Amino acid sequence: MSEARNQFAATLLLILAVAAVIAAVLGFHNLRTYPLHDDGVTWLDHKARDGHVRVVAGYILPGGPGDNARIRPGDELVKIENFPIHTALDVPQALFRIPLLSQARYTLRRQRIEFQKDNIFIQAASRDSAFYYQYAVGFAYLAIGLFVYYRRTSASKSAEFFILCLASFVASCFHYSGKLNTFDELMYWGNVVASLFAPAIFLHFCLTFHAIPDWLRPRGSSIILYLPSGVLLGLIAASATGVLTFSTPLLEVRWFLDRLTLAFQMLLYFTGAAALGWEFARAQDPILRRQLKYLRNGALVGLTPFAVLYAIPYILGVVPNHVMNLSVLSMGLIPLAWAYAITRYRLMDVDIIFQQGYVYTLATLAVIGAFYGLIFLIFNTSSIRPPAFVVLIAIATFLFQPIRRWIQEQLDRRVFYRDRYDARLTLIEFARELSSETDQNGMLAKVSERLLRTLSIQQIGFFLLNEASGEFELHSRTQKSDRPPKPVSRSLDLSFLNDAVGKPYLFFESTKHLRDVVSRELAPSIRDTITELDFTYYVACRSRAKTIAFLGVSRTTEGDFLSSDDVELLVTLSNYVAIAIENSRLYSSLQRKADEYERLKEFSENIVESINVGILAAGLDDRVESWNTQIERLTGIRREEAIGKTLSELFPPDLVQKFDELRGEDGVHNLYKVALRPRAESAVDDAELSRNGNAGLQLAASSSRQQRESLVNLAVAPLVSKEMKQIGRLVI
C-alpha cells in the first residue's frame, strides 16, 4: 500500500513539475516578446480632500522620457492624447494604444494650471538583465530536486526536498508579462503563493531533517509553520481584489506588501538556517554533521549577500537598481551547495554523471571537428553532394565510439582515478584468478585486502550461507586500519539477507539512523544488527542463480558513498567470489572424502595385516593392489615389488590358469591342495625372505632349505562396490 502511495505521489509531482516548466517557458517567451509601453514615470492614485481621485507622478526614472520632458513629482495627469485618465490603471491602457518610439501628447496639471507636453517618447519598458538570472536559479533548484527525488524516492525527506525545490522554482520563474490575461494572472498568483510558502517549506525541512521536534510530532501540528504564510496570502489577495480598501494608493499598498513579504521570507529562511546550525551542534554522527554543515553553510552563503545587498535596502524603501538585482545570483549558491554535498558524498552519483558528460562532450566536439575538417579539406563546401555527405556522417559515426573510449581511458587514468586506475583495471583480472584458490579463508582474505586498497573503503565483511540451516552467518570482517574490527554480539539478526535474495545489492544510506521508508518497516533486531555492523552495502554473491554469500561494504575512508561505477564493479566481482566460494567448498568436500577414504583404507589394511593368513587383492586387470605381510613371508616377494604386477608375473602358470577359469564368477570358490612349485632353485627361511624377497612363489612348510613341492588351500572371492559391481577379486 505504501509503495502504491509513493508511486502515485511521484507521478503527481512529476506532472506538476512538467506543468510548471511549461508555464515558466511560456512566461519567459511572453516576457521576451511582449514589451510594455513605458514613459519612465510611476503614476499613483491620490485621493484629494474633496474625495476625488487624481493620478499624480510618484517616481520619475532619471534620464527617462518623463524626466526629459521635465515632468515633476506631484504633477497630475489629465489625459494622454485623447484618452482621459481617471485612475492609475488607465495609464497602461492609454500607453498601449501608442506605438513604441513615437511621441505622445500629455495633458498635465500643476498647481491647478493645466498645460501640455508634446514631446514625450513612448519606449519599451526596460527589464534589468539580472531579472533573467532568477530563471537560472529556479532551474537549478528544479534539476537538483528532480534528480534526488527520482533516484531515491523511498529515502527519508526526499519528497519534502523535491516539493521545496519545486516551490523555489515557481517563485523564481513565474513572472507576469503585463498582458493581464488569464495566463498572466496564473503566473502572478503562482509567484505570490510560491514566494510565501517556499520559505515555510524550507523551515519545515530544516526543523525535521534529522529528527522531528516534540512540538511537531502531534498530527496536524506542522500547520503552525504554514499559518503565517496563509495569513499574509489572504491579506495580499484581499487588497488585490478590493475586499480591503485603503486610503493609500494601491501601488503604494502593493509596494508595502512586497516589502513585508520579503521581510517575512528572510525571517523564515534565516530561522531555518539557524535550526540547521542548532542540529549541527547537537549531532553526533559524523556523516549527519557533514550533511547539516553543508545545508547550513549553503543557506547562509546564499542568503547573506542577497539579504545585505537587496532585501534590507528594499525593505527600508530603496528602489532596486542593477547592482541590487544582481544579488539574486547569490541565491543560486543554495542549490549549488546542496549539489556539492550530493557530489561530495556521492549520494546520487552526480559525479559519475558529470564525468560521463565530460567524456561525451569532448568526444562529440572531436567528432564534429573531424567531420567539418574533412568537409573543408577534401570537399568544396558549396558543391558537396548528398552521397558524399552521407559518407562523411558514417565516418563520423564510426569514429565516435573509439574516440569516446580513448577519452574515457585518459580521463580515468589522469583525472578521475589517477593512482587507483591501474588497481581498478586489474581488479577483474584478479577476480578471474580467484577460481583457482582452494583455501576459502585465504581467498576471502585476499579479496578483502584488494578491495580495501582499491576502493579505499573503511571495512568489508563476508556473510556465508549455512547450507544446513539455510541462514546467512557472519564469516569475517576486515578493516582498512591496523586495528581489528570491534567484536559483534552473537545475537545478530541477519534475516534481512534472506529476504534480499534475488536482489543485486542492499543499500542503507545511514546505518546509524535508519529513517527511510524501507528501513522503518524492518524489525528492531534487524535495525540493531545493521547499526552494529555498519555496512552501507550488502552485495549478493550469486552462482548458478543462487545466492550463496553477501559481501558487506562500508563507506569510503573519507565518508563518501560508492559511485555507481564502484557498485557495478562490486556486483561483477561478487559473482567471481561466489564461484570461488563454491569451488573451495567443493574442493573441501572432496578433500574430506579423500581423507575419509585414506582413513578407511588404512583401517582396512590394519585389519588385513592383523590376520595370520596371506591375503592379496587384485583389480579387474589382475594387477595386485593389496599384498599383506603374511603373503610376503610366504612368497618371499616384498610388497613394493608385488604392487602393480599381474598375477601371471607372481604365480605359477597352472595356478594362474585356475584363476582365469574363475574370472567373472560370483561367490567364493575354494581351491584345495593346490600344488605350488617355486620358481627359485632354493628356498629361504622367513627372515631371509623378508630381507631379500624372491622373483617366484615359494611356500615354506618347514625351516628346511631343500626345494620341494607344497600343497595349499586357496579361497578366491570377487570384490564388489556399493553398487554391487565387480571391481576385482580377493585371494586368501
XYZ file of C-alpha atoms in Angstrom:
732
model
C 0.000 0.000 0.000
C 2.789 2.418 0.917
C 4.610 1.614 -2.333
C 1.493 2.384 -4.384
C 1.051 5.635 -2.482
C 4.673 6.575 -3.144
C 4.267 5.830 -6.855
C 1.114 7.946 -7.014
C 2.852 10.827 -5.229
C 5.866 10.558 -7.533
C 3.633 10.611 -10.623
C 1.642 13.576 -9.336
C 4.775 15.561 -8.510
C 6.210 14.788 -11.937
C 3.042 16.080 -13.617
C 3.196 19.261 -11.532
C 6.874 19.726 -12.379
C 6.249 19.317 -16.116
C 3.321 21.742 -15.976
C 5.431 24.261 -14.047
C 8.266 24.022 -16.573
C 5.884 24.541 -19.500
C 4.292 27.545 -17.786
C 7.706 29.031 -16.954
C 8.904 28.632 -20.548
C 5.738 30.258 -21.908
C 6.059 33.069 -19.380
C 9.676 33.638 -20.342
C 8.658 33.759 -24.001
C 5.985 36.353 -23.217
C 8.482 38.466 -21.316
C 10.839 38.432 -24.289
C 8.236 39.083 -26.992
C 5.730 41.367 -25.263
C 7.339 44.714 -24.377
C 5.481 47.026 -22.022
C 4.959 50.621 -23.144
C 6.543 52.983 -20.658
C 7.035 56.718 -20.185
C 9.520 56.480 -17.299
C 7.001 57.729 -14.694
C 5.319 55.816 -11.880
C 1.756 57.162 -11.694
C -0.131 56.873 -8.394
C -3.751 57.308 -7.361
C -4.049 60.164 -4.885
C -7.335 60.834 -3.118
C -7.923 64.551 -2.639
C -9.733 66.132 0.290
C -12.878 66.537 -1.759
C -12.902 62.764 -2.365
C -11.891 62.892 -5.986
C -9.082 60.570 -7.138
C -6.271 62.217 -9.002
C -3.444 60.474 -10.872
C -0.148 62.087 -9.895
C 3.502 61.393 -10.702
C 5.173 59.484 -7.876
C 8.598 58.323 -9.047
C 10.359 59.599 -12.178
C 13.114 57.471 -13.702
C 16.261 59.566 -14.117
C 17.061 60.002 -17.799
C 13.707 58.555 -18.855
C 11.152 60.153 -21.220
C 9.240 61.736 -18.338
C 12.400 63.187 -16.852
C 13.457 64.543 -20.237
C 10.016 66.153 -20.624
C 10.520 67.829 -17.225
C 7.607 66.135 -15.525
C 7.884 66.669 -11.775
C 6.698 64.529 -8.852
C 3.171 65.634 -7.905
C 2.132 66.623 -11.428
C -1.427 65.496 -12.146
C -2.073 63.547 -15.348
C -5.310 64.584 -17.031
C -5.137 62.701 -20.300
C -2.769 61.050 -22.811
C -3.591 62.144 -26.333
C -7.407 61.998 -26.290
C -7.623 59.208 -23.688
C -8.857 60.600 -20.336
C -7.061 59.352 -17.215
C -9.220 58.762 -14.141
C -7.137 56.156 -12.264
C -3.579 54.899 -12.432
C -4.810 51.719 -14.161
C -5.907 53.849 -17.133
C -2.277 54.813 -17.881
C -1.114 51.381 -19.215
C -4.219 51.137 -21.385
C -3.553 54.561 -22.870
C 0.146 53.848 -23.447
C -0.624 50.542 -25.151
C -2.537 52.430 -27.882
C 0.554 54.455 -28.751
C 3.185 52.802 -30.982
C 6.618 52.304 -29.499
C 9.236 55.001 -30.154
C 6.563 57.516 -31.133
C 5.721 60.777 -29.385
C 2.651 61.346 -27.256
C 0.911 64.475 -26.053
C 0.329 64.603 -22.289
C -2.140 66.968 -20.644
C -0.905 67.751 -17.128
C -1.982 69.962 -14.264
C 0.492 71.602 -11.912
C -0.655 73.885 -9.119
C -4.106 73.977 -10.741
C -2.599 75.147 -14.029
C -3.223 72.824 -16.948
C -0.539 72.502 -19.654
C 0.596 70.065 -22.351
C 3.785 68.177 -23.167
C 4.032 67.141 -26.812
C 7.466 65.545 -26.998
C 7.199 62.556 -24.670
C 8.604 59.427 -26.317
C 6.934 56.093 -25.536
C 9.562 53.374 -25.159
C 9.621 49.721 -24.233
C 9.935 49.231 -20.507
C 13.464 48.138 -19.784
C 13.911 44.858 -17.947
C 17.049 44.515 -15.888
C 19.195 41.667 -17.224
C 19.591 40.447 -13.657
C 15.875 39.691 -13.744
C 16.543 36.716 -16.033
C 19.134 35.261 -13.669
C 16.252 34.148 -11.494
C 15.443 31.577 -14.161
C 18.909 30.053 -13.803
C 18.422 29.825 -10.034
C 14.959 28.311 -10.450
C 16.026 25.666 -12.943
C 18.992 24.764 -10.715
C 16.548 24.105 -7.876
C 14.267 22.001 -10.060
C 17.047 19.953 -11.666
C 18.542 19.009 -8.304
C 15.124 18.250 -6.830
C 14.122 16.007 -9.726
C 17.406 14.138 -9.685
C 17.408 13.494 -5.945
C 13.756 12.512 -5.702
C 13.530 10.135 -8.633
C 16.821 8.434 -7.818
C 15.883 7.926 -4.172
C 12.081 8.028 -3.980
C 11.952 5.955 -0.787
C 14.608 7.951 1.071
C 13.602 9.992 4.075
C 12.833 13.671 3.324
C 13.172 13.139 -0.450
C 9.560 14.165 -1.141
C 9.841 17.242 1.103
C 13.104 18.170 -0.583
C 11.538 17.945 -4.035
C 8.487 19.995 -3.010
C 10.853 22.651 -1.644
C 12.794 22.699 -4.921
C 9.573 22.846 -6.957
C 8.220 25.754 -4.887
C 11.545 27.584 -5.223
C 11.413 27.023 -8.976
C 7.928 28.547 -9.217
C 8.951 31.507 -7.046
C 11.972 32.174 -9.281
C 10.488 31.519 -12.736
C 6.832 32.628 -12.605
C 6.580 36.288 -13.726
C 3.686 38.013 -15.443
C 4.358 39.818 -18.704
C 1.839 42.643 -18.446
C -0.755 41.245 -20.832
C -3.046 40.912 -17.810
C -4.849 37.907 -19.287
C -5.752 34.669 -17.514
C -2.277 33.208 -18.011
C -0.739 36.362 -16.560
C -2.984 36.031 -13.510
C -1.885 32.404 -13.109
C 1.770 33.411 -13.281
C 1.296 36.264 -10.813
C -0.580 34.284 -8.176
C 1.704 31.288 -8.658
C 4.663 33.528 -7.893
C 2.929 35.034 -4.845
C 1.906 31.657 -3.379
C 5.310 30.046 -4.007
C 7.181 33.063 -2.623
C 5.187 32.854 0.613
C 5.198 29.085 1.114
C 8.700 28.149 -0.142
C 10.343 29.710 2.964
C 7.850 27.864 5.192
C 8.650 24.574 3.444
C 12.352 25.338 3.861
C 11.865 25.961 7.583
C 9.862 22.737 7.943
C 12.555 20.809 6.082
C 15.314 22.224 8.290
C 13.441 21.569 11.542
C 12.718 17.923 10.678
C 15.821 16.983 8.679
C 17.460 14.999 11.473
C 14.640 14.357 13.928
C 11.126 15.709 14.358
C 10.849 18.061 17.367
C 8.386 17.083 20.062
C 6.130 20.055 19.362
C 5.788 18.963 15.714
C 5.018 15.306 16.442
C 1.229 15.626 17.014
C -0.814 15.102 13.884
C -1.515 18.372 12.092
C 0.849 20.405 14.259
C 3.024 21.322 11.262
C 0.245 23.633 10.056
C 1.613 26.149 12.558
C 4.604 26.678 10.266
C 2.392 27.471 7.274
C -0.270 29.543 9.025
C 1.638 32.888 8.806
C 2.133 32.354 5.074
C -1.570 31.707 4.669
C -2.486 34.854 6.610
C -0.154 37.005 4.532
C -1.508 35.442 1.325
C -5.049 36.281 2.420
C -4.023 39.880 3.099
C -2.465 40.229 -0.362
C -5.482 38.631 -2.058
C -7.934 40.844 -0.150
C -6.084 44.020 -1.084
C -5.733 42.985 -4.732
C -9.414 42.097 -5.169
C -10.707 45.172 -3.356
C -12.079 43.327 -0.344
C -9.807 45.505 1.759
C -9.591 49.165 0.761
C -7.015 51.672 1.887
C -6.761 55.410 1.630
C -3.186 54.915 0.448
C -2.787 54.437 -3.318
C -2.960 50.815 -4.409
C 0.540 50.935 -5.882
C 1.957 52.060 -2.554
C -0.028 49.341 -0.757
C 1.402 46.783 -3.129
C 4.925 48.076 -2.561
C 4.409 47.851 1.198
C 3.109 44.283 0.895
C 6.064 43.370 -1.325
C 8.486 44.643 1.307
C 6.544 42.870 4.052
C 6.632 39.633 2.051
C 10.378 39.892 1.517
C 10.980 40.543 5.231
C 8.824 37.512 6.047
C 10.816 35.368 3.605
C 14.155 36.403 5.073
C 12.901 35.694 8.592
C 11.866 32.141 7.713
C 14.992 31.397 5.688
C 17.375 32.554 8.405
C 15.318 30.727 11.046
C 15.736 27.537 9.000
C 19.488 28.121 8.719
C 19.650 28.670 12.490
C 17.746 25.401 13.019
C 20.316 23.575 10.892
C 23.107 25.147 12.935
C 21.419 24.032 16.159
C 21.069 20.469 14.872
C 24.686 20.519 13.690
C 25.872 21.438 17.194
C 23.858 18.571 18.709
C 24.522 15.844 16.116
C 26.964 13.059 16.984
C 27.072 11.048 13.767
C 29.937 12.395 11.595
C 28.053 11.824 8.334
C 24.998 13.656 9.656
C 27.186 16.505 10.889
C 28.696 16.925 7.433
C 25.289 16.921 5.783
C 23.985 19.504 8.236
C 27.111 21.602 7.807
C 26.689 21.834 4.042
C 22.975 22.559 4.305
C 23.608 25.272 6.898
C 26.565 26.821 5.093
C 24.766 26.703 1.760
C 21.784 28.531 3.232
C 23.933 31.182 4.918
C 26.233 31.749 1.940
C 23.266 32.053 -0.400
C 21.063 34.187 1.844
C 23.550 36.632 3.378
C 24.618 38.504 0.200
C 21.020 38.697 -1.000
C 19.840 39.959 2.376
C 22.586 42.580 2.683
C 22.571 43.857 -0.908
C 18.881 43.587 -1.773
C 16.463 42.555 0.957
C 17.419 45.019 3.703
C 17.659 48.094 1.398
C 14.399 47.131 -0.324
C 12.613 46.659 2.993
C 13.844 50.108 4.037
C 12.327 51.645 0.884
C 15.249 51.797 -1.536
C 14.199 51.371 -5.172
C 16.096 48.369 -6.647
C 18.897 49.114 -9.090
C 21.032 46.847 -11.266
C 23.579 46.091 -8.533
C 20.830 45.166 -6.091
C 19.157 42.951 -8.668
C 22.430 41.132 -9.338
C 22.452 39.907 -5.736
C 19.777 37.377 -6.683
C 22.626 35.271 -8.082
C 23.750 34.506 -4.539
C 20.510 32.585 -4.020
C 21.814 30.122 -6.570
C 24.546 29.189 -4.113
C 21.947 27.356 -2.008
C 21.188 24.622 -4.589
C 24.833 24.667 -5.667
C 25.952 23.965 -2.098
C 23.425 21.158 -1.832
C 24.597 19.815 -5.189
C 28.190 19.905 -3.928
C 27.168 17.965 -0.829
C 25.427 15.407 -3.023
C 28.501 15.151 -5.241
C 30.936 15.131 -2.333
C 29.191 12.282 -0.558
C 28.089 10.570 -3.746
C 24.505 10.272 -2.620
C 23.171 10.225 -6.155
C 26.211 9.658 -8.401
C 26.207 13.206 -9.695
C 29.969 12.997 -10.054
C 29.742 9.966 -12.327
C 27.145 11.725 -14.468
C 29.428 14.744 -14.716
C 32.363 12.503 -15.653
C 30.372 10.798 -18.391
C 29.108 14.184 -19.521
C 32.685 15.421 -19.872
C 33.606 12.348 -21.896
C 30.646 12.561 -24.269
C 31.062 16.320 -24.684
C 34.742 16.011 -25.590
C 34.054 13.060 -27.883
C 31.263 14.955 -29.627
C 33.477 18.005 -30.123
C 36.244 15.806 -31.523
C 33.871 14.109 -33.972
C 32.393 17.451 -35.054
C 35.901 18.782 -35.581
C 36.845 15.741 -37.655
C 33.598 15.964 -39.625
C 33.971 19.605 -40.583
C 37.705 19.186 -41.041
C 37.079 16.551 -43.721
C 34.489 18.771 -45.360
C 36.779 21.791 -45.593
C 39.914 19.851 -46.531
C 38.518 17.429 -49.097
C 35.380 18.984 -50.491
C 34.203 22.309 -51.718
C 31.507 23.215 -49.217
C 29.396 24.877 -51.878
C 29.279 21.832 -54.163
C 29.220 18.863 -51.774
C 26.742 16.204 -52.897
C 24.373 14.191 -50.668
C 26.203 10.829 -51.132
C 29.468 12.361 -50.004
C 27.692 13.986 -47.095
C 26.243 10.609 -46.040
C 29.696 9.014 -46.247
C 31.141 11.723 -44.023
C 28.356 11.221 -41.480
C 29.047 7.464 -41.475
C 32.760 8.092 -40.926
C 31.982 10.453 -38.056
C 29.625 7.870 -36.536
C 32.276 5.140 -36.620
C 34.854 7.492 -35.152
C 32.722 8.455 -32.158
C 32.973 5.245 -30.107
C 36.775 4.771 -30.382
C 37.322 8.429 -29.560
C 34.940 8.207 -26.604
C 36.718 5.114 -25.235
C 40.125 6.758 -25.625
C 38.996 9.953 -23.877
C 37.336 7.900 -21.128
C 40.557 5.970 -20.546
C 42.689 9.107 -20.469
C 40.374 10.956 -18.071
C 40.082 7.909 -15.810
C 43.849 7.495 -15.759
C 44.861 11.142 -15.322
C 41.893 12.923 -13.708
C 39.172 10.810 -12.136
C 41.052 7.879 -10.541
C 44.758 8.641 -11.089
C 46.817 6.398 -8.792
C 43.898 3.974 -8.341
C 43.372 3.476 -12.072
C 45.758 0.526 -12.525
C 44.392 -1.169 -9.409
C 40.813 -0.814 -10.682
C 41.820 -2.002 -14.143
C 43.346 -5.229 -12.814
C 40.583 -5.920 -10.295
C 38.503 -8.017 -12.708
C 41.615 -9.944 -13.784
C 42.258 -10.601 -10.115
C 38.651 -11.788 -9.747
C 39.018 -14.269 -12.613
C 42.015 -15.824 -10.863
C 40.027 -16.463 -7.692
C 38.556 -19.701 -9.067
C 41.975 -21.345 -8.728
C 42.021 -20.701 -4.972
C 41.148 -23.759 -2.898
C 41.517 -22.218 0.556
C 38.280 -20.361 1.271
C 39.608 -18.309 4.175
C 42.732 -17.332 2.284
C 40.715 -16.407 -0.802
C 38.319 -14.168 1.156
C 41.253 -12.529 2.915
C 42.824 -11.687 -0.454
C 39.539 -10.212 -1.717
C 39.197 -8.101 1.427
C 42.727 -6.764 1.178
C 42.354 -5.956 -2.529
C 39.017 -4.152 -2.163
C 40.142 -2.161 0.870
C 43.132 -0.932 -1.102
C 41.438 -0.362 -4.468
C 38.184 1.304 -3.383
C 39.561 2.913 -0.184
C 36.672 1.654 1.930
C 36.610 1.538 5.715
C 35.688 -2.105 6.283
C 34.491 -5.181 4.459
C 32.786 -8.371 5.591
C 31.528 -11.690 4.233
C 28.278 -13.430 5.137
C 28.196 -17.075 4.008
C 25.149 -19.282 3.612
C 24.966 -22.159 6.075
C 23.730 -24.999 3.872
C 22.423 -26.929 6.846
C 20.271 -24.165 8.363
C 19.700 -22.111 5.221
C 20.674 -18.915 7.106
C 23.463 -16.454 6.426
C 26.210 -16.188 9.036
C 28.965 -13.633 9.541
C 32.204 -15.242 8.374
C 34.751 -12.427 8.662
C 35.194 -8.660 8.960
C 38.272 -6.698 7.934
C 39.092 -3.027 8.478
C 41.447 -0.840 6.476
C 43.165 0.358 9.644
C 45.540 -1.888 11.525
C 43.088 -2.141 14.389
C 40.948 -5.275 14.497
C 37.213 -4.704 13.985
C 35.041 -4.291 17.039
C 33.523 -7.557 18.235
C 29.856 -8.009 17.404
C 27.166 -9.604 19.504
C 26.265 -13.202 18.884
C 22.587 -12.356 18.500
C 22.867 -10.807 15.036
C 19.567 -10.882 13.163
C 20.606 -11.412 9.540
C 17.172 -12.461 8.325
C 17.025 -9.373 6.118
C 19.661 -11.032 3.920
C 17.347 -13.983 3.289
C 14.619 -11.552 2.250
C 17.063 -9.838 -0.132
C 17.879 -12.994 -2.100
C 17.383 -12.158 -5.769
C 18.385 -8.502 -5.440
C 21.822 -7.415 -6.707
C 22.557 -5.464 -3.515
C 21.043 -3.720 -0.498
C 21.774 -0.093 0.327
C 21.360 1.655 3.690
C 22.034 5.385 3.453
C 22.522 5.967 7.177
C 23.256 2.854 9.196
C 23.164 4.765 12.481
C 19.808 6.397 11.739
C 17.593 4.183 9.576
C 14.955 6.704 8.576
C 13.891 5.799 5.043
C 10.567 4.141 4.278
C 12.019 0.669 3.702
C 14.163 0.650 6.851
C 11.306 1.727 9.098
C 9.471 -1.470 8.159
C 12.330 -3.672 9.442
C 12.188 -5.363 12.822
C 14.039 -3.635 15.693
C 16.508 -6.532 15.951
C 17.368 -6.151 12.261
C 17.861 -2.394 12.616
C 20.150 -3.011 15.608
C 22.160 -5.505 13.538
C 22.544 -3.076 10.622
C 23.647 -0.356 13.030
C 26.152 -2.616 14.785
C 27.705 -3.981 11.584
C 27.796 -0.505 9.969
C 27.824 -1.803 6.388
C 26.251 0.525 3.837
C 26.105 -2.029 1.012
C 25.290 -5.741 1.070
C 26.238 -7.131 -2.354
C 24.854 -10.549 -3.281
C 27.339 -13.215 -4.409
C 25.398 -15.369 -6.869
C 26.358 -18.561 -8.646
C 24.033 -20.594 -10.852
C 21.054 -18.363 -9.926
C 21.632 -18.996 -6.213
C 22.844 -16.502 -3.612
C 25.474 -18.249 -1.510
C 27.028 -15.225 0.211
C 26.799 -11.482 0.768
C 29.647 -9.002 0.587
C 29.285 -6.253 3.203
C 30.907 -2.941 2.228
C 31.067 0.300 4.198
C 31.569 3.864 3.020
C 34.975 5.031 1.854
C 37.618 6.203 4.287
C 36.521 9.797 3.582
C 32.915 9.021 4.479
C 31.710 9.030 0.858
C 29.205 6.657 -0.666
C 30.409 4.483 -3.505
C 29.703 5.626 -7.036
C 27.620 3.571 -9.444
C 30.848 2.505 -11.176
C 32.193 1.197 -7.871
C 28.942 -0.629 -7.085
C 28.829 -2.140 -10.567
C 32.422 -3.271 -10.096
C 31.493 -4.909 -6.784
C 28.486 -6.683 -8.324
C 30.694 -8.087 -11.078
C 33.395 -9.107 -8.614
C 30.859 -10.731 -6.285
C 29.896 -13.269 -8.965
C 33.517 -14.378 -9.256
C 33.707 -14.562 -5.473
C 30.616 -16.794 -5.451
C 32.218 -19.168 -7.960
C 35.423 -19.225 -5.910
C 33.448 -19.993 -2.735
C 31.678 -22.872 -4.470
C 34.971 -24.207 -5.825
C 36.617 -24.035 -2.415
C 33.638 -25.776 -0.824
C 33.724 -28.486 -3.490
C 37.460 -28.904 -3.004
C 36.996 -29.104 0.757
C 34.268 -31.706 0.292
C 36.478 -33.779 -2.000
C 39.386 -33.370 0.389
C 37.244 -34.622 3.255
C 36.133 -37.610 1.211
C 39.721 -38.349 0.204
C 40.857 -38.141 3.811
C 37.989 -40.384 4.827
C 38.939 -42.861 2.109
C 42.548 -42.854 3.264
C 41.465 -43.459 6.830
C 39.208 -46.326 5.766
C 41.951 -47.756 3.593
C 44.437 -47.559 6.428
C 41.900 -49.114 8.767
C 41.259 -51.960 6.312
C 44.956 -52.554 5.791
C 45.471 -52.724 9.520
C 42.775 -55.366 9.733
C 44.316 -57.309 6.848
C 47.755 -57.072 8.427
C 46.445 -58.431 11.694
C 45.106 -61.628 10.065
C 47.575 -64.556 10.185
C 46.897 -65.687 6.610
C 48.147 -64.477 3.269
C 45.757 -62.074 1.526
C 46.024 -60.237 -1.763
C 43.598 -58.079 -3.728
C 43.733 -57.590 -7.491
C 41.807 -55.380 -9.884
C 39.863 -56.388 -12.953
C 43.107 -56.349 -14.926
C 44.652 -58.817 -12.395
C 47.139 -56.244 -11.155
C 47.849 -56.511 -7.440
C 46.590 -53.614 -5.304
C 46.986 -55.097 -1.822
C 49.644 -57.518 -0.504
C 49.861 -58.182 3.226
C 52.837 -59.204 5.348
C 51.810 -62.840 5.677
C 51.761 -63.457 1.948
C 55.009 -61.528 1.703
C 56.565 -64.019 4.118
C 55.049 -66.967 2.289
C 56.165 -65.874 -1.158
C 59.378 -64.081 -0.347
C 58.247 -61.181 -2.556
C 58.171 -57.820 -0.909
C 55.074 -55.642 -1.089
C 56.844 -52.912 -3.048
C 57.732 -55.423 -5.759
C 54.318 -57.084 -5.884
C 52.096 -53.994 -6.026
C 51.169 -53.206 -9.628
C 52.246 -56.531 -11.107
C 49.828 -59.059 -12.640
C 49.028 -62.425 -11.083
C 50.740 -64.172 -14.004
C 54.004 -62.487 -13.051
C 53.800 -63.682 -9.453
C 52.198 -67.144 -9.529
C 52.931 -70.372 -11.404
C 51.182 -70.854 -14.774
C 48.970 -73.730 -13.613
C 47.628 -71.639 -10.723
C 47.137 -68.614 -12.982
C 45.084 -70.827 -15.310
C 42.769 -71.746 -12.448
C 42.415 -68.042 -11.598
C 41.421 -67.389 -15.213
C 38.769 -70.108 -15.074
C 37.150 -68.369 -12.102
C 37.197 -64.902 -13.710
C 33.763 -63.285 -13.605
C 32.285 -65.966 -11.341
C 30.145 -64.971 -8.366
C 30.548 -66.280 -4.860
C 33.527 -67.782 -3.052
C 35.451 -70.552 -4.783
C 37.829 -72.838 -2.884
C 40.865 -74.483 -4.394
C 42.046 -77.446 -2.314
C 45.506 -78.931 -2.256
C 46.852 -76.795 -4.990
C 50.382 -77.824 -5.902
C 52.753 -74.902 -5.940
C 56.150 -75.212 -7.499
C 58.592 -72.459 -6.566
C 60.289 -70.643 -9.428
C 63.557 -70.201 -7.485
C 66.080 -73.015 -7.171
C 66.413 -72.811 -3.385
C 64.065 -71.997 -0.616
C 64.751 -69.410 2.048
C 63.561 -69.009 5.538
C 61.115 -66.383 6.683
C 63.739 -63.895 7.836
C 65.702 -64.125 4.620
C 62.529 -63.821 2.550
C 61.552 -60.691 4.393
C 65.015 -59.205 3.751
C 65.745 -60.174 0.138
C 62.455 -61.242 -1.439
C 62.195 -63.623 -4.459
C 61.017 -63.488 -8.072
C 58.859 -66.600 -7.801
C 56.359 -68.123 -5.409
C 57.750 -70.479 -2.687
C 55.719 -71.787 0.180
C 57.905 -72.883 3.062
C 56.295 -75.625 5.145
C 59.333 -76.006 7.381
C 62.690 -74.366 8.012
C 64.333 -76.786 5.597
C 66.284 -75.168 2.753
C 65.600 -78.010 0.358
C 63.435 -77.301 -2.677
C 60.129 -79.223 -2.585
C 56.528 -79.022 -3.799
C 53.843 -77.620 -1.394
C 50.098 -78.164 -1.198
C 47.966 -75.156 -0.136
C 44.252 -74.378 0.155
C 43.097 -71.141 -1.566
C 39.836 -69.134 -1.500
C 39.000 -66.799 -4.426
C 36.165 -64.265 -3.982
C 35.033 -61.283 -6.116
C 35.433 -57.689 -4.825
C 32.280 -55.569 -5.384
C 31.455 -51.855 -4.959
C 28.489 -50.261 -3.158
C 26.544 -50.569 -6.396
C 27.298 -54.344 -6.387
C 29.561 -54.075 -9.421
C 32.656 -56.267 -9.529
C 35.823 -54.213 -9.225
C 38.367 -57.016 -8.685
C 38.913 -60.186 -6.662
C 40.363 -61.314 -3.383
C 42.680 -64.324 -2.920
C 43.146 -65.781 0.560
